[in-house]
mmCIF file of C-alpha atoms in Angstrom:
data_model
loop_
_atom_site.group_PDB
_atom_site.id
_atom_site.type_symbol
_atom_site.label_atom_id
_atom_site.label_comp_id
_atom_site.label_asym_id
_atom_site.label_seq_id
_atom_site.Cartn_x
_atom_site.Cartn_y
_atom_site.Cartn_z
ATOM 1 C CA MET K 1 -45.193 0.860 -0.147
ATOM 2 C CA LYS K 2 -46.969 -2.011 1.555
ATOM 3 C CA SER K 3 -43.717 -3.940 1.884
ATOM 4 C CA LYS K 4 -42.045 -0.880 3.410
ATOM 5 C CA PHE K 5 -44.810 -0.465 5.979
ATOM 6 C CA ASN K 6 -44.617 -4.172 6.766
ATOM 7 C CA PHE K 7 -40.882 -3.817 7.369
ATOM 8 C CA LEU K 8 -41.358 -0.800 9.644
ATOM 9 C CA TYR K 9 -43.947 -2.678 11.684
ATOM 10 C CA GLU K 10 -42.274 -6.086 11.865
ATOM 11 C CA ALA K 11 -38.804 -4.650 12.545
ATOM 12 C CA ARG K 12 -39.926 -1.826 14.852
ATOM 13 C CA THR K 13 -38.088 -3.166 17.920
ATOM 14 C CA PHE K 14 -34.870 -3.525 15.975
ATOM 15 C CA LEU K 15 -35.244 -0.052 14.456
ATOM 16 C CA VAL K 16 -35.603 1.642 17.858
ATOM 17 C CA LEU K 17 -32.634 -0.327 19.197
ATOM 18 C CA TRP K 18 -30.583 0.397 16.077
ATOM 19 C CA LEU K 19 -31.273 4.154 16.116
ATOM 20 C CA THR K 20 -30.450 4.685 19.787
ATOM 21 C CA GLN K 21 -27.393 2.424 19.768
ATOM 22 C CA SER K 22 -26.156 4.176 16.616
ATOM 23 C CA PHE K 23 -26.554 7.522 18.362
ATOM 24 C CA SER K 24 -24.471 6.234 21.261
ATOM 25 C CA ALA K 25 -21.899 4.867 18.810
ATOM 26 C CA LEU K 26 -21.619 8.368 17.324
ATOM 27 C CA GLY K 27 -20.634 9.768 20.705
ATOM 28 C CA SER K 28 -18.093 6.998 21.271
ATOM 29 C CA ALA K 29 -16.609 7.475 17.795
ATOM 30 C CA MET K 30 -16.265 11.227 18.357
ATOM 31 C CA THR K 31 -14.385 10.573 21.589
ATOM 32 C CA GLY K 32 -12.097 8.073 19.861
ATOM 33 C CA TYR K 33 -11.402 10.466 16.994
ATOM 34 C CA ALA K 34 -10.622 13.385 19.297
ATOM 35 C CA LEU K 35 -8.303 11.274 21.441
ATOM 36 C CA VAL K 36 -6.392 9.987 18.393
ATOM 37 C CA ILE K 37 -5.654 13.595 17.407
ATOM 38 C CA TRP K 38 -4.741 14.430 21.014
ATOM 39 C CA SER K 39 -2.345 11.468 21.272
ATOM 40 C CA TYR K 40 -0.631 12.298 17.961
ATOM 41 C CA GLN K 41 -0.192 15.901 19.089
ATOM 42 C CA GLN K 42 1.450 14.665 22.295
ATOM 43 C CA LYS K 43 3.957 12.293 20.686
ATOM 44 C CA GLY K 44 3.920 12.791 16.901
ATOM 45 C CA SER K 45 4.248 9.008 16.608
ATOM 46 C CA ALA K 46 2.236 6.583 14.498
ATOM 47 C CA LEU K 47 3.154 3.770 16.907
ATOM 48 C CA ALA K 48 1.986 5.662 20.000
ATOM 49 C CA THR K 49 -1.348 6.382 18.310
ATOM 50 C CA SER K 50 -1.804 2.872 16.902
ATOM 51 C CA LEU K 51 -1.262 1.386 20.371
ATOM 52 C CA LEU K 52 -4.636 2.871 21.321
ATOM 53 C CA MET K 53 -6.269 0.457 18.893
ATOM 54 C CA VAL K 54 -3.994 -2.398 19.940
ATOM 55 C CA CYS K 55 -5.319 -2.013 23.479
ATOM 56 C CA SER K 56 -8.909 -1.888 22.199
ATOM 57 C CA TYR K 57 -8.666 -5.065 20.116
ATOM 58 C CA ALA K 58 -6.380 -7.182 22.319
ATOM 59 C CA PRO K 59 -9.306 -8.332 24.553
ATOM 60 C CA TYR K 60 -10.994 -9.820 21.463
ATOM 61 C CA VAL K 61 -8.046 -12.144 21.013
ATOM 62 C CA LEU K 62 -7.619 -13.009 24.674
ATOM 63 C CA LEU K 63 -11.193 -13.313 25.925
ATOM 64 C CA SER K 64 -13.651 -13.842 23.057
ATOM 65 C CA ILE K 65 -13.371 -17.625 23.500
ATOM 66 C CA PHE K 66 -15.332 -17.229 26.751
ATOM 67 C CA ALA K 67 -17.419 -14.168 25.913
ATOM 68 C CA GLY K 68 -19.739 -16.027 23.541
ATOM 69 C CA ALA K 69 -20.542 -18.704 26.101
ATOM 70 C CA LEU K 70 -21.311 -15.977 28.626
ATOM 71 C CA SER K 71 -23.554 -14.283 26.087
ATOM 72 C CA ASP K 72 -25.499 -17.488 25.373
ATOM 73 C CA ARG K 73 -25.987 -18.205 29.088
ATOM 74 C CA LEU K 74 -27.012 -14.763 30.363
ATOM 75 C CA ASP K 75 -29.717 -12.244 29.570
ATOM 76 C CA LYS K 76 -28.674 -10.299 26.446
ATOM 77 C CA LYS K 77 -30.262 -7.064 27.624
ATOM 78 C CA LYS K 78 -28.489 -7.128 30.997
ATOM 79 C CA ILE K 79 -25.150 -7.774 29.294
ATOM 80 C CA MET K 80 -25.619 -4.817 26.953
ATOM 81 C CA LEU K 81 -26.702 -2.498 29.761
ATOM 82 C CA GLY K 82 -23.856 -3.516 32.058
ATOM 83 C CA CYS K 83 -21.165 -3.182 29.401
ATOM 84 C CA ASP K 84 -22.472 0.226 28.327
ATOM 85 C CA ALA K 85 -22.480 1.477 31.918
ATOM 86 C CA ILE K 86 -18.862 0.410 32.551
ATOM 87 C CA ALA K 87 -17.727 1.967 29.253
ATOM 88 C CA ALA K 88 -19.443 5.222 30.266
ATOM 89 C CA MET K 89 -17.531 5.168 33.548
ATOM 90 C CA GLY K 90 -14.336 5.039 31.489
ATOM 91 C CA THR K 91 -15.394 8.182 29.624
ATOM 92 C CA VAL K 92 -16.094 9.914 32.943
ATOM 93 C CA THR K 93 -12.614 8.954 34.123
ATOM 94 C CA ILE K 94 -11.012 10.490 31.013
ATOM 95 C CA LEU K 95 -13.059 13.664 31.522
ATOM 96 C CA VAL K 96 -11.982 14.002 35.167
ATOM 97 C CA LEU K 97 -8.303 13.391 34.340
ATOM 98 C CA MET K 98 -8.426 15.901 31.501
ATOM 99 C CA LYS K 99 -10.167 18.612 33.554
ATOM 100 C CA THR K 100 -7.597 18.208 36.338
ATOM 101 C CA GLY K 101 -4.673 18.272 33.896
ATOM 102 C CA ASN K 102 -3.537 14.744 34.789
ATOM 103 C CA LEU K 103 -4.403 12.854 31.593
ATOM 104 C CA GLU K 104 -1.492 10.791 30.233
ATOM 105 C CA LEU K 105 -1.270 8.549 27.201
ATOM 106 C CA TRP K 106 -0.959 5.426 29.356
ATOM 107 C CA HIS K 107 -4.311 6.267 30.952
ATOM 108 C CA LEU K 108 -5.902 5.995 27.510
ATOM 109 C CA TYR K 109 -4.208 2.655 26.894
ATOM 110 C CA LEU K 110 -5.701 1.227 30.089
ATOM 111 C CA LEU K 111 -9.161 2.660 29.478
ATOM 112 C CA ASN K 112 -9.157 1.483 25.848
ATOM 113 C CA ALA K 113 -8.316 -2.011 27.103
ATOM 114 C CA LEU K 114 -11.272 -1.816 29.504
ATOM 115 C CA ASN K 115 -13.608 -0.662 26.718
ATOM 116 C CA GLY K 116 -12.261 -3.410 24.490
ATOM 117 C CA PHE K 117 -13.063 -5.955 27.190
ATOM 118 C CA MET K 118 -16.611 -4.626 27.468
ATOM 119 C CA ASN K 119 -17.042 -4.746 23.691
ATOM 120 C CA THR K 120 -15.762 -8.323 23.677
ATOM 121 C CA ILE K 121 -18.600 -9.344 25.975
ATOM 122 C CA GLN K 122 -21.231 -7.056 24.486
ATOM 123 C CA GLN K 123 -20.776 -7.698 20.756
ATOM 124 C CA PRO K 124 -21.913 -11.359 20.655
ATOM 125 C CA ALA K 125 -24.870 -10.435 22.893
ATOM 126 C CA SER K 126 -25.774 -7.562 20.571
ATOM 127 C CA ASP K 127 -25.438 -9.752 17.468
ATOM 128 C CA VAL K 128 -27.711 -12.415 18.939
ATOM 129 C CA ALA K 129 -30.184 -9.764 20.130
ATOM 130 C CA THR K 130 -30.475 -8.538 16.527
ATOM 131 C CA SER K 131 -31.275 -12.058 15.353
ATOM 132 C CA LEU K 132 -33.873 -12.468 18.124
ATOM 133 C CA VAL K 133 -35.812 -9.245 17.491
ATOM 134 C CA LEU K 134 -35.690 -9.390 13.688
ATOM 135 C CA PRO K 135 -37.460 -11.693 11.178
ATOM 136 C CA LYS K 136 -34.931 -13.711 9.154
ATOM 137 C CA LYS K 137 -36.157 -12.319 5.817
ATOM 138 C CA TYR K 138 -34.777 -8.880 6.721
ATOM 139 C CA TYR K 139 -31.201 -9.935 7.502
ATOM 140 C CA GLN K 140 -29.632 -8.500 4.333
ATOM 141 C CA LYS K 141 -31.741 -5.319 4.452
ATOM 142 C CA VAL K 142 -30.699 -4.773 8.055
ATOM 143 C CA GLY K 143 -27.061 -5.363 7.163
ATOM 144 C CA GLY K 144 -27.379 -2.388 4.831
ATOM 145 C CA LEU K 145 -29.066 -0.305 7.537
ATOM 146 C CA ARG K 146 -26.311 -1.059 10.025
ATOM 147 C CA TYR K 147 -23.732 0.057 7.502
ATOM 148 C CA LEU K 148 -25.886 3.106 6.829
ATOM 149 C CA SER K 149 -25.573 4.122 10.472
ATOM 150 C CA ASN K 150 -21.830 3.453 10.394
ATOM 151 C CA SER K 151 -21.403 5.652 7.335
ATOM 152 C CA VAL K 152 -23.532 8.490 8.733
ATOM 153 C CA ASN K 153 -21.521 8.300 11.947
ATOM 154 C CA SER K 154 -18.290 8.462 9.943
ATOM 155 C CA ILE K 155 -19.508 11.677 8.323
ATOM 156 C CA LEU K 156 -20.777 13.274 11.504
ATOM 157 C CA THR K 157 -17.903 12.102 13.708
ATOM 158 C CA THR K 158 -15.225 14.096 11.948
ATOM 159 C CA VAL K 159 -17.415 17.130 11.263
ATOM 160 C CA ILE K 160 -18.907 17.456 14.757
ATOM 161 C CA ALA K 161 -15.814 16.354 16.676
ATOM 162 C CA THR K 162 -13.568 18.747 14.760
ATOM 163 C CA ALA K 163 -16.000 21.623 15.396
ATOM 164 C CA PHE K 164 -16.395 20.758 19.086
ATOM 165 C CA VAL K 165 -12.633 20.477 19.618
ATOM 166 C CA ALA K 166 -11.998 23.774 17.823
ATOM 167 C CA PHE K 167 -14.661 25.825 19.612
ATOM 168 C CA ALA K 168 -15.278 24.090 22.937
ATOM 169 C CA GLY K 169 -12.408 21.647 23.562
ATOM 170 C CA ILE K 170 -12.168 17.862 23.868
ATOM 171 C CA ASP K 171 -14.050 17.865 27.163
ATOM 172 C CA PHE K 172 -17.205 18.986 25.335
ATOM 173 C CA VAL K 173 -16.857 15.932 23.065
ATOM 174 C CA LEU K 174 -16.742 13.759 26.183
ATOM 175 C CA PHE K 175 -19.910 15.401 27.567
ATOM 176 C CA PHE K 176 -21.662 14.744 24.257
ATOM 177 C CA ASP K 177 -20.542 11.094 24.406
ATOM 178 C CA LEU K 178 -22.070 10.724 27.867
ATOM 179 C CA GLY K 179 -25.316 12.317 26.657
ATOM 180 C CA THR K 180 -25.661 9.836 23.783
ATOM 181 C CA PHE K 181 -24.951 6.994 26.199
ATOM 182 C CA ALA K 182 -27.773 8.160 28.480
ATOM 183 C CA VAL K 183 -30.289 8.164 25.598
ATOM 184 C CA ALA K 184 -29.329 4.649 24.458
ATOM 185 C CA PHE K 185 -29.197 3.255 28.014
ATOM 186 C CA VAL K 186 -32.627 4.555 29.055
ATOM 187 C CA THR K 187 -34.231 3.405 25.780
ATOM 188 C CA LEU K 188 -32.821 -0.114 26.101
ATOM 189 C CA LEU K 189 -33.706 -0.312 29.792
ATOM 190 C CA ILE K 190 -37.326 0.829 29.493
ATOM 191 C CA PHE K 191 -38.584 0.374 25.931
ATOM 192 C CA ILE K 192 -36.747 -2.620 24.422
ATOM 193 C CA LYS K 193 -37.741 -6.227 25.113
ATOM 194 C CA ILE K 194 -35.361 -8.895 23.841
ATOM 195 C CA PRO K 195 -36.844 -12.413 23.769
ATOM 196 C CA GLU K 196 -34.802 -15.349 24.977
ATOM 197 C CA ALA K 197 -33.340 -17.794 22.473
ATOM 198 C CA GLU K 198 -34.578 -21.372 22.506
ATOM 199 C CA LYS K 199 -33.002 -23.411 25.259
ATOM 200 C CA SER K 200 -30.438 -26.022 24.233
ATOM 201 C CA GLU K 201 -28.280 -28.594 25.920
ATOM 202 C CA SER K 202 -25.241 -26.418 25.289
ATOM 203 C CA LYS K 203 -26.444 -24.227 28.147
ATOM 204 C CA LYS K 204 -25.212 -26.910 30.558
ATOM 205 C CA GLU K 205 -21.679 -26.943 29.157
ATOM 206 C CA THR K 206 -18.745 -25.547 31.063
ATOM 207 C CA PHE K 207 -16.941 -22.561 29.527
ATOM 208 C CA PHE K 208 -14.130 -24.779 28.270
ATOM 209 C CA GLU K 209 -16.581 -27.297 26.805
ATOM 210 C CA SER K 210 -18.431 -24.407 25.160
ATOM 211 C CA ALA K 211 -15.179 -23.112 23.647
ATOM 212 C CA LYS K 212 -14.489 -26.580 22.258
ATOM 213 C CA THR K 213 -18.042 -26.766 20.877
ATOM 214 C CA LYS K 214 -17.838 -23.580 18.867
ATOM 215 C CA LEU K 215 -14.399 -24.328 17.448
ATOM 216 C CA SER K 216 -15.634 -27.812 16.546
ATOM 217 C CA TYR K 217 -18.680 -26.278 14.842
ATOM 218 C CA LEU K 218 -16.474 -24.077 12.678
ATOM 219 C CA MET K 219 -14.175 -26.943 11.756
ATOM 220 C CA GLN K 220 -17.200 -28.997 10.659
ATOM 221 C CA ASN K 221 -18.487 -26.077 8.573
ATOM 222 C CA ARG K 222 -15.385 -25.418 6.546
ATOM 223 C CA GLY K 223 -17.018 -22.913 4.214
ATOM 224 C CA ILE K 224 -17.575 -20.513 7.110
ATOM 225 C CA PHE K 225 -14.229 -21.369 8.713
ATOM 226 C CA ASP K 226 -12.222 -20.740 5.532
ATOM 227 C CA LEU K 227 -14.067 -17.468 4.919
ATOM 228 C CA ILE K 228 -13.181 -16.295 8.438
ATOM 229 C CA ILE K 229 -9.481 -17.132 7.964
ATOM 230 C CA PHE K 230 -9.482 -15.269 4.636
ATOM 231 C CA LEU K 231 -10.992 -12.215 6.332
ATOM 232 C CA ALA K 232 -8.373 -12.425 9.089
ATOM 233 C CA PHE K 233 -5.694 -11.747 6.482
ATOM 234 C CA ILE K 234 -7.801 -8.953 4.996
ATOM 235 C CA ASN K 235 -8.077 -7.425 8.479
ATOM 236 C CA LEU K 236 -4.297 -7.593 8.810
ATOM 237 C CA THR K 237 -3.904 -5.403 5.723
ATOM 238 C CA ALA K 238 -6.730 -3.109 6.838
ATOM 239 C CA SER K 239 -5.220 -2.545 10.301
ATOM 240 C CA LEU K 240 -1.761 -1.890 8.820
ATOM 241 C CA PHE K 241 -3.548 0.705 6.685
ATOM 242 C CA GLU K 242 -5.437 2.305 9.574
ATOM 243 C CA ALA K 243 -2.288 2.565 11.701
ATOM 244 C CA ALA K 244 -0.533 4.628 9.016
ATOM 245 C CA PHE K 245 -3.493 6.636 7.723
ATOM 246 C CA PRO K 246 -3.852 9.393 10.369
ATOM 247 C CA ALA K 247 -0.078 9.727 10.710
ATOM 248 C CA MET K 248 0.314 10.388 6.990
ATOM 249 C CA ILE K 249 -2.584 12.825 6.641
ATOM 250 C CA LEU K 250 -1.699 14.771 9.793
ATOM 251 C CA SER K 251 2.005 15.142 8.936
ATOM 252 C CA ARG K 252 1.958 15.361 5.120
ATOM 253 C CA SER K 253 2.451 18.686 3.364
ATOM 254 C CA GLY K 254 -1.062 19.799 2.472
ATOM 255 C CA GLY K 255 -2.528 17.731 5.284
ATOM 256 C CA GLY K 256 -3.474 18.475 8.896
ATOM 257 C CA GLU K 257 -6.430 18.071 11.236
ATOM 258 C CA THR K 258 -8.931 19.751 8.909
ATOM 259 C CA VAL K 259 -7.820 17.661 5.939
ATOM 260 C CA LEU K 260 -7.983 14.466 8.012
ATOM 261 C CA GLY K 261 -11.522 15.392 9.008
ATOM 262 C CA THR K 262 -12.425 16.146 5.373
ATOM 263 C CA VAL K 263 -11.041 12.854 4.075
ATOM 264 C CA ASN K 264 -12.692 10.844 6.849
ATOM 265 C CA ALA K 265 -15.993 12.630 6.216
ATOM 266 C CA PHE K 266 -15.709 11.824 2.519
ATOM 267 C CA ARG K 267 -15.165 8.192 3.463
ATOM 268 C CA GLY K 268 -18.378 8.394 5.443
ATOM 269 C CA VAL K 269 -20.281 9.872 2.497
ATOM 270 C CA THR K 270 -18.953 7.078 0.303
ATOM 271 C CA MET K 271 -20.053 4.449 2.811
ATOM 272 C CA LEU K 272 -23.463 6.129 2.984
ATOM 273 C CA VAL K 273 -23.882 5.789 -0.790
ATOM 274 C CA GLY K 274 -22.545 2.242 -0.610
ATOM 275 C CA SER K 275 -24.996 1.335 2.144
ATOM 276 C CA PHE K 276 -27.934 2.405 -0.046
ATOM 277 C CA ILE K 277 -26.532 0.228 -2.826
ATOM 278 C CA ALA K 278 -26.183 -2.691 -0.405
ATOM 279 C CA SER K 279 -29.726 -2.251 0.963
ATOM 280 C CA ALA K 280 -31.213 -2.245 -2.541
ATOM 281 C CA PHE K 281 -29.034 -5.074 -3.870
ATOM 282 C CA LYS K 282 -30.892 -8.329 -4.493
ATOM 283 C CA LYS K 283 -29.623 -11.566 -3.014
ATOM 284 C CA PRO K 284 -26.685 -12.671 -5.202
ATOM 285 C CA LYS K 285 -26.236 -16.200 -6.505
ATOM 286 C CA ASN K 286 -22.895 -16.470 -4.728
ATOM 287 C CA ARG K 287 -22.278 -14.279 -1.690
ATOM 288 C CA VAL K 288 -18.657 -15.417 -1.337
ATOM 289 C CA LYS K 289 -17.765 -14.166 -4.824
ATOM 290 C CA VAL K 290 -19.298 -10.792 -3.981
ATOM 291 C CA ILE K 291 -17.107 -10.598 -0.871
ATOM 292 C CA CYS K 292 -13.911 -11.521 -2.741
ATOM 293 C CA TYR K 293 -14.465 -9.293 -5.780
ATOM 294 C CA THR K 294 -15.456 -6.216 -3.798
ATOM 295 C CA LEU K 295 -12.379 -6.535 -1.574
ATOM 296 C CA LEU K 296 -10.084 -7.017 -4.579
ATOM 297 C CA PHE K 297 -11.483 -3.859 -6.177
ATOM 298 C CA SER K 298 -11.079 -1.822 -2.986
ATOM 299 C CA MET K 299 -7.526 -2.910 -2.223
ATOM 300 C CA SER K 300 -6.405 -2.565 -5.826
ATOM 301 C CA PHE K 301 -7.033 1.188 -5.876
ATOM 302 C CA GLU K 302 -7.083 2.869 -2.466
ATOM 303 C CA ASN K 303 -3.567 2.056 -1.237
ATOM 304 C CA PHE K 304 -1.904 2.992 -4.543
ATOM 305 C CA MET K 305 -3.724 6.329 -4.700
ATOM 306 C CA LEU K 306 -2.787 7.158 -1.112
ATOM 307 C CA ALA K 307 0.823 6.221 -1.840
ATOM 308 C CA PHE K 308 1.140 8.565 -4.821
ATOM 309 C CA GLY K 309 -1.394 11.259 -3.888
ATOM 310 C CA ARG K 310 -0.203 14.639 -2.648
ATOM 311 C CA ASN K 311 -3.453 16.549 -2.004
ATOM 312 C CA VAL K 312 -6.864 16.226 -0.425
ATOM 313 C CA TRP K 313 -8.689 15.591 -3.734
ATOM 314 C CA VAL K 314 -6.618 12.520 -4.588
ATOM 315 C CA TRP K 315 -6.983 11.246 -1.031
ATOM 316 C CA CYS K 316 -10.765 11.678 -1.221
ATOM 317 C CA GLY K 317 -10.801 9.831 -4.554
ATOM 318 C CA ALA K 318 -8.868 7.010 -2.934
ATOM 319 C CA GLU K 319 -11.446 6.795 -0.151
ATOM 320 C CA PHE K 320 -14.282 6.643 -2.673
ATOM 321 C CA LEU K 321 -12.784 3.730 -4.606
ATOM 322 C CA GLY K 322 -11.697 1.992 -1.434
ATOM 323 C CA TRP K 323 -15.018 2.149 0.431
ATOM 324 C CA ILE K 324 -17.893 2.352 -2.056
ATOM 325 C CA LEU K 325 -18.293 -1.448 -2.216
ATOM 326 C CA ILE K 326 -17.395 -2.308 1.387
ATOM 327 C CA PRO K 327 -21.019 -2.093 2.658
ATOM 328 C CA LEU K 328 -22.030 -4.610 -0.026
ATOM 329 C CA MET K 329 -19.251 -6.927 1.135
ATOM 330 C CA SER K 330 -20.211 -6.540 4.781
ATOM 331 C CA THR K 331 -23.947 -7.158 4.304
ATOM 332 C CA ASN K 332 -23.278 -10.386 2.417
ATOM 333 C CA LEU K 333 -20.836 -11.534 5.093
ATOM 334 C CA ASP K 334 -23.387 -10.774 7.807
ATOM 335 C CA ALA K 335 -26.108 -12.628 5.894
ATOM 336 C CA ILE K 336 -23.893 -15.705 5.449
ATOM 337 C CA MET K 337 -23.270 -15.910 9.181
ATOM 338 C CA ARG K 338 -26.881 -15.332 10.247
ATOM 339 C CA GLU K 339 -28.356 -17.705 7.664
ATOM 340 C CA ASN K 340 -25.980 -20.574 8.390
ATOM 341 C CA VAL K 341 -25.426 -20.466 12.166
ATOM 342 C CA PRO K 342 -28.337 -21.568 14.430
ATOM 343 C CA VAL K 343 -29.477 -18.675 16.608
ATOM 344 C CA GLU K 344 -29.141 -20.676 19.852
ATOM 345 C CA ILE K 345 -25.352 -20.945 19.374
ATOM 346 C CA GLN K 346 -24.722 -17.695 17.509
ATOM 347 C CA GLY K 347 -23.193 -16.027 20.583
ATOM 348 C CA ARG K 348 -20.527 -18.714 20.898
ATOM 349 C CA VAL K 349 -19.870 -19.028 17.173
ATOM 350 C CA PHE K 350 -19.718 -15.256 16.648
ATOM 351 C CA SER K 351 -17.221 -14.935 19.501
ATOM 352 C CA ALA K 352 -15.099 -17.679 17.939
ATOM 353 C CA ARG K 353 -15.311 -15.735 14.688
ATOM 354 C CA ASN K 354 -14.108 -12.650 16.562
ATOM 355 C CA ILE K 355 -11.010 -14.484 17.754
ATOM 356 C CA LEU K 356 -10.079 -15.939 14.372
ATOM 357 C CA GLN K 357 -11.114 -12.981 12.238
ATOM 358 C CA PHE K 358 -9.905 -10.165 14.499
ATOM 359 C CA PHE K 359 -6.698 -11.508 16.072
ATOM 360 C CA THR K 360 -4.738 -9.955 13.209
ATOM 361 C CA ILE K 361 -6.070 -6.448 13.945
ATOM 362 C CA PRO K 362 -3.942 -5.631 17.037
ATOM 363 C CA VAL K 363 -0.997 -7.283 15.280
ATOM 364 C CA GLY K 364 -1.555 -5.074 12.231
ATOM 365 C CA TYR K 365 -1.950 -1.877 14.258
ATOM 366 C CA PHE K 366 1.250 -2.539 16.191
ATOM 367 C CA PHE K 367 3.399 -3.425 13.194
ATOM 368 C CA GLY K 368 1.818 -0.679 11.089
ATOM 369 C CA GLY K 369 2.866 1.975 13.598
ATOM 370 C CA PHE K 370 6.234 0.283 14.158
ATOM 371 C CA PHE K 371 7.159 0.038 10.479
ATOM 372 C CA VAL K 372 6.110 3.618 9.726
ATOM 373 C CA ASP K 373 8.064 5.070 12.694
ATOM 374 C CA LYS K 374 11.099 2.775 12.704
ATOM 375 C CA VAL K 375 11.570 1.657 9.096
ATOM 376 C CA TYR K 376 9.800 3.667 6.391
ATOM 377 C CA GLU K 377 10.078 7.219 7.754
ATOM 378 C CA PRO K 378 13.796 6.818 8.679
ATOM 379 C CA PHE K 379 14.462 5.299 5.239
ATOM 380 C CA MET K 380 12.796 8.204 3.421
ATOM 381 C CA SER K 381 14.644 10.747 5.583
ATOM 382 C CA THR K 382 17.976 9.390 4.240
ATOM 383 C CA GLN K 383 16.987 9.863 0.593
ATOM 384 C CA LYS K 384 18.615 12.692 -1.317
ATOM 385 C CA SER K 385 16.636 15.225 -3.302
ATOM 386 C CA GLY K 386 15.758 13.889 -6.750
ATOM 387 C CA SER K 387 16.140 10.229 -5.785
ATOM 388 C CA PHE K 388 13.766 7.597 -7.164
ATOM 389 C CA PHE K 389 11.882 7.254 -3.863
ATOM 390 C CA ILE K 390 11.524 11.026 -3.416
ATOM 391 C CA LYS K 391 10.039 11.268 -6.913
ATOM 392 C CA MET K 392 7.656 8.419 -6.115
ATOM 393 C CA PHE K 393 6.506 9.315 -2.598
ATOM 394 C CA GLY K 394 7.625 12.889 -1.922
ATOM 395 C CA SER K 395 9.764 14.174 0.917
ATOM 396 C CA GLY K 396 9.380 15.169 4.540
ATOM 397 C CA LYS K 397 7.396 13.527 7.296
ATOM 398 C CA GLY K 398 4.573 11.434 5.884
ATOM 399 C CA SER K 399 6.502 10.250 2.830
ATOM 400 C CA GLY K 400 7.469 7.080 4.682
ATOM 401 C CA ALA K 401 3.808 6.339 5.384
ATOM 402 C CA ALA K 402 3.079 6.865 1.668
ATOM 403 C CA PHE K 403 5.783 4.309 0.793
ATOM 404 C CA PHE K 404 4.195 1.981 3.355
ATOM 405 C CA PHE K 405 0.808 2.241 1.596
ATOM 406 C CA PHE K 406 2.498 1.217 -1.656
ATOM 407 C CA THR K 407 3.837 -1.909 0.074
ATOM 408 C CA ILE K 408 0.613 -3.030 1.716
ATOM 409 C CA ALA K 409 -1.309 -2.594 -1.555
ATOM 410 C CA PHE K 410 0.455 -5.709 -2.826
ATOM 411 C CA LEU K 411 -0.282 -7.574 0.416
ATOM 412 C CA GLY K 412 -4.013 -6.884 0.002
ATOM 413 C CA ILE K 413 -4.063 -7.886 -3.667
ATOM 414 C CA PHE K 414 -2.096 -11.065 -2.973
ATOM 415 C CA THR K 415 -4.524 -12.059 -0.206
#
């Protein structure tokens, strides 16, 4: 009990920041979820929906090389406040366009790109802020708490967003998003003090020199560099998966919006359980082995079960096996980065990590949607009743996405 009280006292600034930012993230996630359903209803296309995420992640690839240097040079609190305010303006724009009946899919692409740009700048500042307000001994515990908030948000996002959309419309979801933003913004502005990192000579570098510095740092620390490249290939498989997932559940016989919400909520429950496991897990002898083994377990089961499953119970079982160990993987990855990268250059190094580790995500989302729409679904539509592929993956829309899951299972295992 004493250790718990010590944690609450010593990490109190982080806990307030974490709770309010998590609340704001809930609102943003609800908006994203509602707009994915809206976009699929407009076009019925996995590619059209996946392009929303392509636009969100593309700024990571294009601009993260400079975002970290900006984060290390400027006040972390001002960066977070400014990025949040601009993202909120994007939500207001969507609300106005929707209320006037002028919202188009291309509007969402542009606004997602803007939000992605803001996240590109904000994320390294937020990561460094966590390191600055938190004692080093709590890094792994906090990794579990951050995944705890993610998992709770995953549960609440689908449940609350589905209810709001059904009874009050998407615009009510947008109002809720703006309300959560206001709480987080005021709390950060008035009640949170983020200390400055120790000054270093790197502050005098130009942006291009800073970019060279962080890439050089990673090349000299090959353990971290190789781990990041490995995770880039994992993210490729994961984004291929995420591009096909809503399209399959929404169009499959026995699926639909309610089933998608149920399966996503079950994923959130699984992550919640996994986050408790991660928070209680003692420091392993080899964090890298934990990362590799947990990912192998997840990718060996989830994709195969989604490929062959035909009902909500099998899909929920797939989510359980696929996500129960992911919080443990993530907390060990976060601990490796925080323990091995000096805090005064974390902004630059974390942004370099974002480029290398996340550049495969927009690629995966694009090709995931493309292959489902243009290759797998057309192929399954040509199969005759009783054929091998029909017996394996079923028939009708969504069977192509199921076949696609079967394919990417091998990609994940091979990686």
